[in-house]
Backbone as numpy.savetxt, mean C-alpha at the origin, in Angstrom:
# Nx Ny Nz CAx CAy CAz Cx Cy Cz
7.16 -8.04 -6.22 6.05 -6.88 -5.90 7.03 -5.56 -6.04
6.64 -4.57 -6.77 7.47 -3.28 -6.61 7.29 -2.70 -5.28
8.34 -2.02 -5.01 8.34 -1.17 -3.80 7.21 -0.11 -3.90
7.08 0.42 -5.08 6.34 1.50 -5.15 4.67 1.16 -4.91
4.30 -0.21 -5.15 3.09 -0.83 -4.83 3.06 -1.10 -3.33
4.22 -1.22 -2.67 3.85 -1.59 -1.16 3.96 -0.15 -0.59
4.53 0.76 -1.17 4.46 2.22 -0.69 2.97 2.78 -0.75
2.27 2.38 -1.87 1.19 2.98 -1.97 0.18 2.32 -0.82
0.25 0.98 -0.76 -0.51 0.25 0.49 -0.04 0.88 1.78
1.10 1.44 2.08 1.54 2.05 3.20 0.68 3.40 3.41
0.71 4.03 2.25 0.20 5.33 2.11 -1.51 5.32 2.22
-1.81 4.20 1.73 -3.45 3.89 2.01 -3.72 3.53 3.30
-2.65 3.11 3.96 -2.97 2.92 5.60 -3.19 4.28 6.06
-3.04 5.21 5.64 -3.14 6.79 6.34 -4.67 7.03 6.10
-5.42 6.54 5.21 -6.70 6.88 4.97 -7.51 6.46 6.14
-8.90 6.99 6.27 -9.56 6.76 7.63 -9.64 5.30 7.67
-9.35 4.73 8.96 -9.33 3.34 9.14 -10.42 2.77 8.87
-10.54 1.59 8.60 -11.54 0.61 8.24 -11.27 -0.73 8.89
-12.31 -1.36 9.54 -11.96 -2.40 10.38 -13.14 -3.45 10.02
-12.46 -4.86 10.22 -13.39 -6.06 9.95 -12.95 -6.93 11.12
-14.12 -7.50 11.81 -13.64 -8.30 12.91 -12.62 -7.79 13.98
-13.00 -6.45 14.07 -12.07 -5.76 14.88 -10.61 -5.32 14.84
-10.02 -5.70 13.57 -8.93 -5.42 13.22 -8.84 -4.55 12.03
-8.06 -3.52 11.73 -7.74 -2.53 10.90 -7.57 -3.53 9.43
-8.14 -2.92 8.44 -7.94 -3.50 7.09 -7.50 -2.10 6.13
-6.53 -2.45 5.13 -6.48 -1.65 4.13 -6.88 -2.20 2.70
-7.79 -1.47 2.10 -8.15 -2.02 0.88 -7.25 -1.87 -0.18
-7.08 -2.94 -1.06 -6.09 -2.87 -1.97 -6.56 -1.55 -3.20
-8.06 -1.52 -3.29 -8.67 -0.49 -4.08 -8.10 0.83 -3.81
-8.04 1.08 -2.53 -7.48 2.49 -2.04 -6.09 2.75 -2.46
-5.26 1.64 -2.47 -3.82 1.75 -2.97 -4.04 2.19 -4.49
-4.78 1.38 -5.16 -4.97 1.71 -6.40 -5.36 3.12 -6.96
-6.34 3.68 -5.95 -6.85 5.02 -6.30 -5.54 6.12 -6.14
-4.61 5.75 -5.05 -3.57 6.66 -4.89 -2.57 6.45 -6.15
-2.57 5.02 -6.62 -1.53 4.90 -7.83 -1.97 5.44 -9.16
-3.31 5.79 -8.93 -4.06 6.25 -10.28 -3.80 7.79 -10.49
-3.17 8.50 -9.44 -3.22 9.84 -9.61 -4.45 10.69 -9.42
-5.34 9.99 -8.77 -6.54 10.85 -8.58 -6.79 11.19 -7.20
-5.89 11.10 -6.38 -5.92 11.25 -4.87 -6.58 12.46 -4.48
-6.10 13.75 -5.05 -6.67 15.03 -4.86 -8.15 15.10 -5.12
-8.57 14.28 -6.02 -10.05 14.44 -6.12 -10.92 13.36 -5.58
-10.29 12.15 -5.28 -11.04 11.14 -4.74 -10.79 10.68 -3.30
-9.83 11.35 -2.82 -9.48 10.90 -1.37 -10.14 12.11 -0.37
-11.06 11.57 0.42 -11.60 12.37 1.54 -10.71 12.84 2.54
-10.39 14.13 2.81 -9.53 14.63 3.58 -8.20 14.80 3.02
-8.14 15.01 1.78 -7.02 15.06 1.07 -6.05 16.33 1.43
-6.86 17.34 1.84 -6.48 18.67 2.17 -5.52 18.52 3.72
-5.80 17.62 4.45 -5.39 17.37 5.88 -4.10 16.62 5.68
-3.61 15.86 4.45 -2.54 15.09 4.38 -1.18 16.10 4.55
-0.27 15.51 5.16 0.91 16.58 5.54 1.48 16.55 4.01
2.31 17.67 4.00 3.05 17.97 2.75 3.86 16.65 2.45
4.65 16.34 3.55 5.63 15.29 3.54 4.80 13.81 2.92
3.70 13.62 3.23 2.85 12.41 2.93 2.46 12.87 1.35
2.08 13.94 0.99 1.69 14.39 -0.54 3.24 14.20 -1.39
4.22 14.49 -0.71 5.52 14.32 -1.45 5.83 12.68 -1.78
5.51 12.03 -0.62 5.63 10.51 -0.72 4.95 10.05 -1.81
3.71 10.44 -1.84 2.79 9.90 -3.03 3.17 10.43 -4.26
3.81 11.51 -4.32 4.48 12.23 -5.72 5.65 11.02 -6.07
6.25 10.56 -4.93 7.47 9.60 -5.33 6.84 8.34 -5.68
5.73 7.82 -5.34 4.99 6.79 -5.71 4.74 6.78 -7.25
3.99 7.86 -7.43 3.52 8.22 -8.75 4.73 8.15 -9.98
5.70 8.67 -9.53 6.80 8.93 -10.22 7.80 7.73 -10.55
7.48 6.71 -9.73 8.25 5.52 -9.71 7.38 4.33 -10.12
6.04 4.53 -10.26 5.17 3.38 -10.62 5.33 3.02 -12.06
5.15 1.76 -12.29 4.97 1.23 -13.51 3.64 1.29 -14.10
3.70 1.13 -15.41 2.38 1.67 -16.10 1.24 0.78 -15.47
1.37 -0.47 -15.42 0.35 -1.44 -15.11 -0.14 -1.33 -13.65
0.72 -0.52 -12.75 0.32 -0.37 -11.42 -0.83 0.56 -11.27
-0.99 1.26 -12.37 -2.43 2.19 -12.45 -3.56 1.38 -12.66
-3.55 0.28 -12.82 -4.58 -0.59 -13.29 -5.13 -1.47 -11.96
-6.35 -1.40 -11.54 -6.98 -2.07 -10.55 -6.77 -3.56 -10.51
-7.01 -4.18 -11.67 -6.73 -5.42 -11.78 -5.29 -6.09 -11.79
-4.34 -5.18 -12.08 -3.03 -5.68 -11.98 -2.51 -5.53 -10.45
-2.96 -4.38 -9.65 -2.55 -4.16 -8.40 -3.33 -5.38 -7.60
-4.51 -5.77 -7.77 -5.10 -6.90 -7.01 -4.44 -8.28 -7.29
-4.01 -8.42 -8.58 -3.36 -9.79 -9.08 -2.06 -9.82 -8.23
-1.28 -8.60 -8.34 0.07 -8.67 -7.72 -0.10 -8.84 -6.21
-0.87 -8.19 -5.63 -1.05 -8.34 -4.23 -1.31 -9.89 -3.81
-2.25 -10.54 -4.48 -2.78 -11.91 -4.43 -1.48 -12.74 -4.45
-0.70 -12.53 -5.75 0.50 -13.35 -6.07 1.69 -13.53 -4.89
1.66 -12.16 -4.49 2.71 -12.09 -3.53 2.57 -13.00 -2.19
1.50 -13.00 -1.68 1.03 -13.92 -0.67 0.82 -15.33 -1.00
0.71 -15.66 -2.36 0.59 -17.18 -2.82 1.85 -17.65 -3.30
2.78 -16.90 -3.65 4.12 -17.27 -4.10 5.09 -16.16 -3.67
5.41 -16.19 -2.40 6.25 -15.08 -1.88 7.75 -15.10 -2.31
7.97 -13.99 -2.66 9.53 -13.71 -3.08 10.28 -13.29 -1.75
11.54 -13.94 -1.53 12.36 -13.64 -0.41 12.55 -11.89 -0.19
12.74 -11.43 -1.50 13.06 -9.92 -1.49 11.62 -9.00 -1.10
10.66 -9.55 -1.17 9.48 -8.79 -1.17 9.03 -8.25 0.15
9.13 -6.87 0.27 8.91 -6.50 1.67 7.53 -6.66 2.30
6.33 -6.80 1.23 4.91 -6.80 1.86 4.65 -7.88 2.97
4.99 -9.15 2.68 4.65 -9.92 3.79 5.15 -9.74 5.19
6.26 -8.98 5.28 6.83 -8.60 6.48 5.99 -7.42 7.15
5.14 -6.72 6.36 4.32 -5.61 6.75 3.03 -5.84 6.95
2.37 -6.73 6.33 0.97 -6.82 5.97 0.79 -8.40 6.06
-0.67 -8.83 6.39 -1.18 -10.08 6.12 -2.30 -9.90 5.20
-2.61 -10.97 4.46 -3.45 -11.07 3.49 -4.75 -11.27 4.23
-5.74 -10.15 3.77 -7.14 -10.33 4.49 -8.21 -10.85 3.47
-9.32 -10.92 3.80 -10.51 -11.42 2.65 -11.60 -10.55 3.09
-12.05 -9.99 2.04 -13.27 -9.21 2.11 -14.56 -9.96 2.60
-15.71 -9.39 2.82 -16.90 -10.13 3.16 -17.09 -11.21 2.16
-17.05 -10.97 0.85 -17.24 -12.03 -0.21 -16.08 -12.90 -0.36
-15.07 -12.94 0.35 -14.11 -13.85 0.42 -12.87 -13.80 -0.33
-12.98 -12.27 -1.11 -11.91 -12.13 -2.09 -10.81 -11.53 -1.35
-9.66 -11.68 -1.75 -8.41 -11.34 -1.18 -7.78 -10.13 -1.67
-8.84 -8.95 -1.27 -8.42 -7.56 -1.82 -8.29 -6.60 -0.74
-7.71 -7.13 0.41 -7.46 -6.17 1.54 -6.27 -6.64 2.13
-5.38 -5.78 2.77 -4.40 -6.39 3.70 -4.58 -5.85 5.19
-4.00 -6.44 6.04 -4.02 -6.22 7.55 -2.69 -5.99 7.95
-2.44 -4.55 8.31 -1.29 -4.12 8.81 -0.79 -4.91 10.06
0.54 -5.32 9.91 1.00 -6.13 10.92 2.32 -5.38 11.48
2.73 -4.35 10.80 4.10 -3.73 10.91 4.02 -2.90 12.28
2.86 -2.45 12.54 2.97 -1.74 14.01 3.81 -0.37 14.21
3.89 0.14 12.98 4.63 1.41 12.88 3.60 2.41 12.10
4.37 3.61 12.18 3.57 4.96 11.45 3.64 4.61 10.14
2.43 4.59 9.39 2.48 4.30 7.94 3.29 5.25 7.17
3.52 6.44 7.48 4.28 7.38 6.73 5.71 6.95 6.93
6.14 6.50 8.01 7.59 5.96 8.19 7.67 4.61 7.10
6.85 3.71 7.25 6.85 2.59 6.41 7.03 3.14 4.91
6.26 3.98 4.59 6.10 4.22 3.04 7.61 4.97 2.87
7.98 5.93 3.74 9.29 6.47 3.43 10.45 5.53 3.27
10.32 4.61 4.29 11.59 3.40 4.06 11.35 2.70 2.74
10.04 2.18 2.31 9.88 1.58 1.10 10.30 2.34 -0.18
10.19 3.71 -0.07 10.66 4.53 -1.20 11.82 4.99 -1.27
12.65 4.86 -0.16 14.04 5.15 -0.04 14.92 4.04 -0.79
15.54 4.36 -2.02 16.07 3.31 -2.90 17.40 2.60 -2.17
17.91 3.33 -1.23 19.21 2.64 -0.60 18.80 1.67 0.33
17.65 1.45 0.75 17.23 0.48 1.80 16.56 -0.75 0.97
17.26 -1.90 0.83 16.85 -3.01 0.24 16.49 -4.16 1.06
16.77 -4.25 2.13 16.53 -5.35 3.20 15.14 -5.36 3.71
14.39 -6.23 3.26 13.03 -6.42 3.96 12.84 -6.18 5.67
14.08 -6.88 6.21 14.20 -7.00 7.55 14.59 -5.56 8.30
14.93 -4.66 7.33 15.09 -3.26 7.98 13.84 -2.88 8.04
12.77 -3.08 7.45 11.43 -2.48 7.34 10.71 -2.84 8.92
């Protein structure tokens, strides 16, 4: 998985919290909205985001791959990461795969216990490559 997609999931963790069975969940579709570049129009409370978080999102947009702007690609990539993990992928160290009410695996559960902005910053810093450092 690209670090930009993982960074978008971390930034989606900044959106108003959603809960399922008492646990916070991050919807993969929210990360897609961020990756699409439509956050200023689509994200409630966008004005309250810190300038640093807006710059992090700018870094995500500048580094994203073309396919990462497509919802199906983002969903398939997240699903594949948890079903065929790559040792270099930071996502399984930060999130667990969740399942929506319909049983679809299109949400993740934060397991990092850290500030999402800091997680995004570390994912987007090109010099940090070891998932264990996250």
